[in-house]
PDB file of C-alpha atoms in Angstrom:
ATOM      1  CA  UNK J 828     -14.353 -65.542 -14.484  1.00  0.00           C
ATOM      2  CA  UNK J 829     -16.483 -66.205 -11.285  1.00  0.00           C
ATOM      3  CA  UNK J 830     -15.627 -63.830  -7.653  1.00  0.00           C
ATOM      4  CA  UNK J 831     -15.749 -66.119  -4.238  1.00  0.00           C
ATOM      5  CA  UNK J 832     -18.505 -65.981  -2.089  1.00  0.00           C
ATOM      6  CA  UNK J 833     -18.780 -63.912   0.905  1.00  0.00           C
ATOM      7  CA  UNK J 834     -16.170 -66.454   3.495  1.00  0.00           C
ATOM      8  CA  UNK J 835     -13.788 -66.477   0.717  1.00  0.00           C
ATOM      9  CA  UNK J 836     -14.086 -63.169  -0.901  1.00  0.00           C
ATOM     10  CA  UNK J 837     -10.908 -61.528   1.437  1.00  0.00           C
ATOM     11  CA  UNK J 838      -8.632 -64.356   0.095  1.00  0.00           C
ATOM     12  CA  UNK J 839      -9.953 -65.831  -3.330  1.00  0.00           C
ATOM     13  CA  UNK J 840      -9.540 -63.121  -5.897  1.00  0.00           C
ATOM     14  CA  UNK J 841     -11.428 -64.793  -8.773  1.00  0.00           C
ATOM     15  CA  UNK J 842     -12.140 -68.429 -10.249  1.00  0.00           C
ATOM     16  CA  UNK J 843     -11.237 -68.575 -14.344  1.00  0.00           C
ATOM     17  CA  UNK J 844     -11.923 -71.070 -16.619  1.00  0.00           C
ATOM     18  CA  UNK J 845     -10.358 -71.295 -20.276  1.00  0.00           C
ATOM     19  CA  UNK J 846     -11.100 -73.501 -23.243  1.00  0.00           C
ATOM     20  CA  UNK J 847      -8.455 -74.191 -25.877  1.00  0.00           C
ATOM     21  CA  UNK J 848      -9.030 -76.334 -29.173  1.00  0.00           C
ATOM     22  CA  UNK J 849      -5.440 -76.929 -28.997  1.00  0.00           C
ATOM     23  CA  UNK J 850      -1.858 -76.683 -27.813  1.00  0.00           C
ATOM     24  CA  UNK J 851      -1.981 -73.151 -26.662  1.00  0.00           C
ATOM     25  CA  UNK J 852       0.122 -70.421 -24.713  1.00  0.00           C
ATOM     26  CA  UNK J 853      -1.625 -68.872 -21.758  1.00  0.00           C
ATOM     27  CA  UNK J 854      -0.081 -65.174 -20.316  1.00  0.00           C
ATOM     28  CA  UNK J 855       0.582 -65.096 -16.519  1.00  0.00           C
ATOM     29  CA  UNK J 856       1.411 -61.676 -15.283  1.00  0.00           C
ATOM     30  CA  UNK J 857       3.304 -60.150 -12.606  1.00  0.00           C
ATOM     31  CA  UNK J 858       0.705 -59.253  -9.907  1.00  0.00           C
ATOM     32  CA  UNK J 859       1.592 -60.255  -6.242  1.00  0.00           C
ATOM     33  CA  UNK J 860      -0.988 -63.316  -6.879  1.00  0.00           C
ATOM     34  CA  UNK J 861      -0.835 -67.053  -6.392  1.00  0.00           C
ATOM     35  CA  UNK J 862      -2.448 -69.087  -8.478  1.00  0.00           C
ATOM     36  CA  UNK J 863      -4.008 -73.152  -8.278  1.00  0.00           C
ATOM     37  CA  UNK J 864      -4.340 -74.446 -12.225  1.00  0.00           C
ATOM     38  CA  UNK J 865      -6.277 -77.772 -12.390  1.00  0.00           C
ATOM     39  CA  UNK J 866      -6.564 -79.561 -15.815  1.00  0.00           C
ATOM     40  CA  UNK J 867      -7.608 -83.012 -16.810  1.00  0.00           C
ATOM     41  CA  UNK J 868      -4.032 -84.414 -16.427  1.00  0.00           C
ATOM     42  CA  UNK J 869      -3.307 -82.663 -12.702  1.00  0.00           C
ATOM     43  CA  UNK J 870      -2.972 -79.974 -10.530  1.00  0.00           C
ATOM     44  CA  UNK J 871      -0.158 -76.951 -10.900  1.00  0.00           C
ATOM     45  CA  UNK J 872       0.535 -74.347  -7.889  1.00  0.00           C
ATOM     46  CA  UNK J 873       1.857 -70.947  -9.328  1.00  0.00           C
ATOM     47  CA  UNK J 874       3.934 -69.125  -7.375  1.00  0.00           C
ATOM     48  CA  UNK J 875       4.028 -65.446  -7.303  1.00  0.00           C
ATOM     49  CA  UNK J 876       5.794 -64.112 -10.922  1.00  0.00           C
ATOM     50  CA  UNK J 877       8.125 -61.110 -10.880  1.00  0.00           C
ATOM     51  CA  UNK J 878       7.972 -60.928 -14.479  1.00  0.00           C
ATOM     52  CA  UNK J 879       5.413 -62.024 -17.028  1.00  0.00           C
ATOM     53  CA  UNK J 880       5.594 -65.473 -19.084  1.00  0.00           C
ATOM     54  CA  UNK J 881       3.829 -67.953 -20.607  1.00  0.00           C
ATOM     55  CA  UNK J 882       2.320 -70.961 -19.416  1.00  0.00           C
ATOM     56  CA  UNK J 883       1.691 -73.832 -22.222  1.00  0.00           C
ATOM     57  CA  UNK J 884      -1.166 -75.184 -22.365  1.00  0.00           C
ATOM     58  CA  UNK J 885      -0.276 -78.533 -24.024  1.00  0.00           C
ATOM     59  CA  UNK J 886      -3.919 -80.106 -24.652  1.00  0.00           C
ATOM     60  CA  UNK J 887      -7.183 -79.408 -25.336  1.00  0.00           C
ATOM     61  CA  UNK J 888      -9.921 -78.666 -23.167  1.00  0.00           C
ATOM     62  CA  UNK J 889     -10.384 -76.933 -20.347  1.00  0.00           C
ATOM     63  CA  UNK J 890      -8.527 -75.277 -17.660  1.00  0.00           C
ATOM     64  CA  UNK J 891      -9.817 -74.308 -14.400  1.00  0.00           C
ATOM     65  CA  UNK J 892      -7.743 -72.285 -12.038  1.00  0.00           C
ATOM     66  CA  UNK J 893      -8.075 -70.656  -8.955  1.00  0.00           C
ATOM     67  CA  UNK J 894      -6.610 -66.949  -7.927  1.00  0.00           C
ATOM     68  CA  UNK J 895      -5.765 -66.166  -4.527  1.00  0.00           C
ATOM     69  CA  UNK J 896      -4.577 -62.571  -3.144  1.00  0.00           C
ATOM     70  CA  UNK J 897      -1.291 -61.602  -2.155  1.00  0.00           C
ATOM     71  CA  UNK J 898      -0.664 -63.745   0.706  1.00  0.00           C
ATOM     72  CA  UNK J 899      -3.907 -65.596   1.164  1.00  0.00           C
ATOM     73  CA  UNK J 900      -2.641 -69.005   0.738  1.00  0.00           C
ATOM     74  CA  UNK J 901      -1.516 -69.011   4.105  1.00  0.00           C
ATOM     75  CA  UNK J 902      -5.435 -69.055   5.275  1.00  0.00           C
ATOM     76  CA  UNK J 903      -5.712 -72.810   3.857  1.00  0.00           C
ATOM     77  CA  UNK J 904      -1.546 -73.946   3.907  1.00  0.00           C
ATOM     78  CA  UNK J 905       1.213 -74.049   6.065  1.00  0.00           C
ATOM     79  CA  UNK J 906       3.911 -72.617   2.859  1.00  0.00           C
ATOM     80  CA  UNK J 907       7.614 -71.230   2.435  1.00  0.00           C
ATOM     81  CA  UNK J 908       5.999 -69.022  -0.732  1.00  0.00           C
ATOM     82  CA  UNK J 909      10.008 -67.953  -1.642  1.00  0.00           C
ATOM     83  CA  UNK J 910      10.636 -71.922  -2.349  1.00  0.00           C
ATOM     84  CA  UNK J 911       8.009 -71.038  -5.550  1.00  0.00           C
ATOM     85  CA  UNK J 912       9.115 -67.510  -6.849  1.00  0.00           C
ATOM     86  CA  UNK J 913       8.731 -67.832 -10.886  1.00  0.00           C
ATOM     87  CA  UNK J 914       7.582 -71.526 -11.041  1.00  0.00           C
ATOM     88  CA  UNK J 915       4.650 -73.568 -11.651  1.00  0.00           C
ATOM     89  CA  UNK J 916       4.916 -76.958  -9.287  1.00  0.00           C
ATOM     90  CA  UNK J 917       2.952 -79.847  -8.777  1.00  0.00           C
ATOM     91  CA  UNK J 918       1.091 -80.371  -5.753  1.00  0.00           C
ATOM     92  CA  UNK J 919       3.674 -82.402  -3.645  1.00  0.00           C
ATOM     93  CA  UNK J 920       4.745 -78.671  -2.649  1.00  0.00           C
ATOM     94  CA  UNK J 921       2.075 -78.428  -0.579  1.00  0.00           C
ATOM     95  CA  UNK J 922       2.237 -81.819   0.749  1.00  0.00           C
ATOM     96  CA  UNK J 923      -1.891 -82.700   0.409  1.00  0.00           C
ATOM     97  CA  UNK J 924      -2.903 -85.960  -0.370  1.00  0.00           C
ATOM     98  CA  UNK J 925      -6.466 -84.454  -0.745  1.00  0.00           C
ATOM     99  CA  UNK J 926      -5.689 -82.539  -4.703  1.00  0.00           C
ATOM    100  CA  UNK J 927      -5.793 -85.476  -6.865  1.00  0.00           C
ATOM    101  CA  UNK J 928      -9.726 -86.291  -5.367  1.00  0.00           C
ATOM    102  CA  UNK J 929     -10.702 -82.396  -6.011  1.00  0.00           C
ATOM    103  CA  UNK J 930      -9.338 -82.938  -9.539  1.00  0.00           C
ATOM    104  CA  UNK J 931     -11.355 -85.667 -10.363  1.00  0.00           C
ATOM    105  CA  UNK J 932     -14.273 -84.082  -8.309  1.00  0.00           C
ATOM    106  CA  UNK J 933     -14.134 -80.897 -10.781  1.00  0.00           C
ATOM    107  CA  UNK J 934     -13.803 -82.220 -13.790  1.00  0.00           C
ATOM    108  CA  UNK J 935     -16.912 -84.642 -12.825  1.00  0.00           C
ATOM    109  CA  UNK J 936     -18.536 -81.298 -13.488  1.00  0.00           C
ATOM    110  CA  UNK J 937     -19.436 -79.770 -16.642  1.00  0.00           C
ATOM    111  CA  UNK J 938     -20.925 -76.534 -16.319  1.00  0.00           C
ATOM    112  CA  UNK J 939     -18.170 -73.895 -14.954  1.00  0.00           C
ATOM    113  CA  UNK J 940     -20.689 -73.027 -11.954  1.00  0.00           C
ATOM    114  CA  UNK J 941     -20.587 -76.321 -10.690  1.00  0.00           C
ATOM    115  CA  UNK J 942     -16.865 -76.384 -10.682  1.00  0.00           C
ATOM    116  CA  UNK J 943     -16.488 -73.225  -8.603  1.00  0.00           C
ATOM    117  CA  UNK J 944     -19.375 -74.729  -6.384  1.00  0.00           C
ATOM    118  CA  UNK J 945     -16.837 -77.692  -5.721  1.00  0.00           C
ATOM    119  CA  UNK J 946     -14.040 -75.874  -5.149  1.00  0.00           C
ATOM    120  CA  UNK J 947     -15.697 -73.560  -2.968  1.00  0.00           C
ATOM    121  CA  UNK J 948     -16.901 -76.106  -1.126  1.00  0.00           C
ATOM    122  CA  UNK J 949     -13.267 -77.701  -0.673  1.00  0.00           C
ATOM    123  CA  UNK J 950     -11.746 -74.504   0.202  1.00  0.00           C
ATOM    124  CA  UNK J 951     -14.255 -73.789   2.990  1.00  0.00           C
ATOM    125  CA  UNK J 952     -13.645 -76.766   4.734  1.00  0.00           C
ATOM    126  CA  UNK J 953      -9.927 -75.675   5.064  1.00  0.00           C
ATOM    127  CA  UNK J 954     -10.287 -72.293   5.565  1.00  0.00           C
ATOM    128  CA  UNK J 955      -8.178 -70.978   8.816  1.00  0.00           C
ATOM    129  CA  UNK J 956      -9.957 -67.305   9.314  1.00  0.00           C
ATOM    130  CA  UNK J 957      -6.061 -65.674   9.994  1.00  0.00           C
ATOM    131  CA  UNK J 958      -6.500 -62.314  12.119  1.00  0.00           C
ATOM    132  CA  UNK J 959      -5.483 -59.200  10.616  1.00  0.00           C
ATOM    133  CA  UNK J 960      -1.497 -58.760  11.330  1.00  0.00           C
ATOM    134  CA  UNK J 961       1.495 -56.719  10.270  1.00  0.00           C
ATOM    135  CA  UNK J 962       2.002 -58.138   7.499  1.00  0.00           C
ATOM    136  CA  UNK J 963      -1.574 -57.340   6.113  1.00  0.00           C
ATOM    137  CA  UNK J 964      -0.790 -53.529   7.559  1.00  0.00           C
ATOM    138  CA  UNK J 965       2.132 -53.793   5.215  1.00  0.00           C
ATOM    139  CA  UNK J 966       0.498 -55.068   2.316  1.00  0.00           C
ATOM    140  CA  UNK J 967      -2.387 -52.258   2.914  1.00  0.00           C
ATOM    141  CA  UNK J 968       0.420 -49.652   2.896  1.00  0.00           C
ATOM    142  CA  UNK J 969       1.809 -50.686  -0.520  1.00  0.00           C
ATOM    143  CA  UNK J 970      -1.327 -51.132  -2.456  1.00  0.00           C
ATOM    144  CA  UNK J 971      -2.883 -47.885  -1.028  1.00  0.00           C
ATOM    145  CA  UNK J 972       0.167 -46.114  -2.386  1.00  0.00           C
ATOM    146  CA  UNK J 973       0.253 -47.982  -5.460  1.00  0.00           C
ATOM    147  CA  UNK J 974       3.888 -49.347  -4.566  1.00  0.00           C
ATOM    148  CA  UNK J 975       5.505 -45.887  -4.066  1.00  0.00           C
ATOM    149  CA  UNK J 976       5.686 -46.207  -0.813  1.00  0.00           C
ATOM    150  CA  UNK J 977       9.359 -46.184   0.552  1.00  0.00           C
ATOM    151  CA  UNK J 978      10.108 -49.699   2.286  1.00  0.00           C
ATOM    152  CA  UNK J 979      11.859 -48.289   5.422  1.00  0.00           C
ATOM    153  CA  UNK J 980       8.569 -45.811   6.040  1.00  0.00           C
ATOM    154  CA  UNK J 981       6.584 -49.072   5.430  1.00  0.00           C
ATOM    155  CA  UNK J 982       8.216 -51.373   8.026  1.00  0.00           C
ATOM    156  CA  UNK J 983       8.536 -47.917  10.489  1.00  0.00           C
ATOM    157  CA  UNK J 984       4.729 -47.778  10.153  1.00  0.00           C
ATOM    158  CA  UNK J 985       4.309 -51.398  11.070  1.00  0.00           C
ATOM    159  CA  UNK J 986       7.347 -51.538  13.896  1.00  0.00           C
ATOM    160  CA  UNK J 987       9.039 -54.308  12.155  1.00  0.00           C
ATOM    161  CA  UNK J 988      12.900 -54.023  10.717  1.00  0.00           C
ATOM    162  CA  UNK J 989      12.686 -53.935   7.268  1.00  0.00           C
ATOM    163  CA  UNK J 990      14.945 -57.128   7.352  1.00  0.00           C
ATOM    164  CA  UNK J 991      12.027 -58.835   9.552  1.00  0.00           C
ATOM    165  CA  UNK J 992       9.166 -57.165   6.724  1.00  0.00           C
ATOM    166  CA  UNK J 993      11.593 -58.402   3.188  1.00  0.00           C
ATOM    167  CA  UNK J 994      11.659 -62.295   4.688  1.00  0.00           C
ATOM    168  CA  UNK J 995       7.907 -62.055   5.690  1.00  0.00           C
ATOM    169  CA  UNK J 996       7.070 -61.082   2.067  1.00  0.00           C
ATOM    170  CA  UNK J 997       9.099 -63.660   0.891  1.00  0.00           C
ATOM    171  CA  UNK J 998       7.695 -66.452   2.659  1.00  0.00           C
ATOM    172  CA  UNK J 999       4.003 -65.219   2.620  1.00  0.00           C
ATOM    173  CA  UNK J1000       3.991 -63.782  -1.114  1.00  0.00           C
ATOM    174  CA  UNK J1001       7.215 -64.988  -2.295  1.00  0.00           C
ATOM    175  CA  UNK J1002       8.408 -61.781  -3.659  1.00  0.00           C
ATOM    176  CA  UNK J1003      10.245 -59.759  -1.275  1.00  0.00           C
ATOM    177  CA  UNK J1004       8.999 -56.613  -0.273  1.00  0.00           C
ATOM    178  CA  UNK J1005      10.893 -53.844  -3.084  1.00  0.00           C
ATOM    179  CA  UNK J1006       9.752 -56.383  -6.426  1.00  0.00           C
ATOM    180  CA  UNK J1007       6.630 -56.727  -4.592  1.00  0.00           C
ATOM    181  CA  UNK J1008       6.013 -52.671  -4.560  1.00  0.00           C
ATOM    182  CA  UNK J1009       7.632 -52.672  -8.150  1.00  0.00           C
ATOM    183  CA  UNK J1010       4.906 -54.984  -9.196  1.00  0.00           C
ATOM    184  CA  UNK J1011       2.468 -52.924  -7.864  1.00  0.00           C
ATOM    185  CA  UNK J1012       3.576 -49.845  -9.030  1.00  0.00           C
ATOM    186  CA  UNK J1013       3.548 -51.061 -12.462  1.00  0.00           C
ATOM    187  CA  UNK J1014       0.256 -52.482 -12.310  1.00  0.00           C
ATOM    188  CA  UNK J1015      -1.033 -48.997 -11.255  1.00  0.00           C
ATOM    189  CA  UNK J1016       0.242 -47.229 -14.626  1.00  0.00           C
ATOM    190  CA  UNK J1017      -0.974 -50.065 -16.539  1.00  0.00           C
ATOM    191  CA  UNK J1018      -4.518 -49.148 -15.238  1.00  0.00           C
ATOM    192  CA  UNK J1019      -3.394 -45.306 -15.103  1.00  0.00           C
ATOM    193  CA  UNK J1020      -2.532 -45.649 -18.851  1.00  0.00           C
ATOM    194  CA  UNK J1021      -5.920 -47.357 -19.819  1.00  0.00           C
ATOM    195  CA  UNK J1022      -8.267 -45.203 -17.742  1.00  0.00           C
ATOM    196  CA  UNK J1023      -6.656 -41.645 -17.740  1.00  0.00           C
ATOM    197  CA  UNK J1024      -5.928 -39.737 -20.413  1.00  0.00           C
ATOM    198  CA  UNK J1025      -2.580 -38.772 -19.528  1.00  0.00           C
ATOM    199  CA  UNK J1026       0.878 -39.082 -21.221  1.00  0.00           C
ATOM    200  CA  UNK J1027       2.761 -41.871 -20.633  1.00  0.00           C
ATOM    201  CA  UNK J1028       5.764 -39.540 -18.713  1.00  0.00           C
ATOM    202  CA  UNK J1029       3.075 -37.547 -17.028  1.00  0.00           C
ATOM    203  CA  UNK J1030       1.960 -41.262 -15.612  1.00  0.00           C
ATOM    204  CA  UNK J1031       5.365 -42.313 -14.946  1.00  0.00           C
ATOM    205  CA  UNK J1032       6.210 -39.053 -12.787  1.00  0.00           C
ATOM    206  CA  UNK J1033       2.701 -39.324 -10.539  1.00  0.00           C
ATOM    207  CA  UNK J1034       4.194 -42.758  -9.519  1.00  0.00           C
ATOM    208  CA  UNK J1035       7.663 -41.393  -8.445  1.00  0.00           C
ATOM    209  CA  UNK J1036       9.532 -42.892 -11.930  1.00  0.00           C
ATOM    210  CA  UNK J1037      12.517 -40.937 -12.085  1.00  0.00           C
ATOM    211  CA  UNK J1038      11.921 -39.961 -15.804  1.00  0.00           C
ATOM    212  CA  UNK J1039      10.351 -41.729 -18.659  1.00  0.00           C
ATOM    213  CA  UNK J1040      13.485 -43.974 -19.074  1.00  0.00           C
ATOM    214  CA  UNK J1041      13.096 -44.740 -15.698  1.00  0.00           C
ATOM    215  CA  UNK J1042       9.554 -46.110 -16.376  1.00  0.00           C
ATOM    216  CA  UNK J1043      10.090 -47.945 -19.774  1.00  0.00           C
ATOM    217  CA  UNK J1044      13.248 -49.811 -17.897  1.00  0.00           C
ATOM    218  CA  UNK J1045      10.471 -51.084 -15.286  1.00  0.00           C
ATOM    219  CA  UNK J1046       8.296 -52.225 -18.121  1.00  0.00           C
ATOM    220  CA  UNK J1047      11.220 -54.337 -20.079  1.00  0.00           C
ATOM    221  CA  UNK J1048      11.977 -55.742 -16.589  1.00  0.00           C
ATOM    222  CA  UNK J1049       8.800 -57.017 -15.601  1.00  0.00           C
ATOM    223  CA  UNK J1050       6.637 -57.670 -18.659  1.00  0.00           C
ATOM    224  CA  UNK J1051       9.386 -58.132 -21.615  1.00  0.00           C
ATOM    225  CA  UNK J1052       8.281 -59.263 -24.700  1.00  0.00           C
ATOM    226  CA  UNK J1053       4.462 -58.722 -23.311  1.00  0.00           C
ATOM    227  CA  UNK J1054       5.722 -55.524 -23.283  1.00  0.00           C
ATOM    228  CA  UNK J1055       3.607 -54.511 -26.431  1.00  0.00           C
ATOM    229  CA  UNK J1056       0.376 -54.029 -23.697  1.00  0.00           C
ATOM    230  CA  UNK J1057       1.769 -50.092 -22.592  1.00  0.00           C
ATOM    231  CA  UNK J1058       1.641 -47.548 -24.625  1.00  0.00           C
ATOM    232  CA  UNK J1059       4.761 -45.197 -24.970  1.00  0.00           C
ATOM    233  CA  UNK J1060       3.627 -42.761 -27.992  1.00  0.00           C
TER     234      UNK J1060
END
């Protein structure tokens, strides 16, 4: 994994590259994130996941990808985000002639440097620099509180409805604003879990779970059989 440059480092989380000697499955997890996946054969747009799956990764080689924030593809596109929720699509979603040329450009380029170099360079040129809004107030609110953060205080905060706040989440993350939090929240006791030595209810309970059950029902939802990555005992 590479971070973005200074411009870019507000909106592009990270740049990955993977290598697989053959028909391989590759774990996409619920995070709030959108995703661009470039391989030899084409370009794939991920939308945001609510619950973790697979992606196969039919042939061998490499796979570059690029890993925006929550929301930060609408600094480069003009996207309905809720059209996506769950699904990888090609790039006629977005409508831009300009993909299959980047493709090519990348994969001109062996070393992984050079690759993010490229793409960097390709995202500058249509970066729109979007001012700080309610929606990014919103978003602040949720990850500061690690998604326990009721939705009705949230839109109160921001002086939106929390009608208005659910279908700007949907179009600009495409998750609407309570699996959004849920995400979140989860994500927070995965890294609680790994870094604190804590039981697993104690952990639950300091991110308003009702109870233990409460918390492992959250889990099945959103991660199923990946499930196996939180520890219970």
């Amino acid at each position: 994994m590479a971070p973005s440059s200074y411009p870019l480092s507000q909106v592009v989380y990270r740049y990955l590259q993977i290598s697989v000697t053959q028909a391989s499955p590759y774990p996409v997890m619920p995070d709030g994130t959108q995703a661009l996946y470039f391989s030899n054969t084409g370009v794939l747009v991920g939308g945001a996941f609510d619950h973790a799956q697979n992606m196969q990764l039919l042939e061998p080689g490499d796979y570059f990808g690029v890993w925006f924030y929550p929301a930060a593809l609408r600094s480069f596109f003009c996207l309905d985000l809720a059209e996506i929720q769950n699904q990888l699509v090609d790039t006629a979603f977005i409508s831009s002639q300009q993909f299959h040329g980047l493709q090519e450009e990348i994969y001109l380029q062996d070393d992984f440097s050079n690759r993010v170099s490229v793409c960097e360079t390709w995202l500058l040129k249509r970066f729109i620099l979007v001012s700080p809004n309610k929606l990014d107030h919103a978003l602040s609110l949720i990850l500061q509180s690690k998604g326990t953060s009721k939705i009705q205080h949230v839109s109160d905060q921001i002086g939106w409805s929390s009608r208005h706040l659910n279908r700007q989440f949907l179009q600009h993350t495409g998750l609407s604003t309570k699996s959004f939090s849920q995400i979140i929240r989860l994500q927070a006791a995965w890294r609680d879990l790994a870094n604190v030595s804590q039981s697993p209810i104690d952990t639950a309970l300091d991110l308003g779970y009702f109870d233990q059950a409460h918390f492992i029902k959250s889990v099945k939802k959103h991660l199923g059989k990946m499930q196996s990555s939180f520890d219970f005992s």
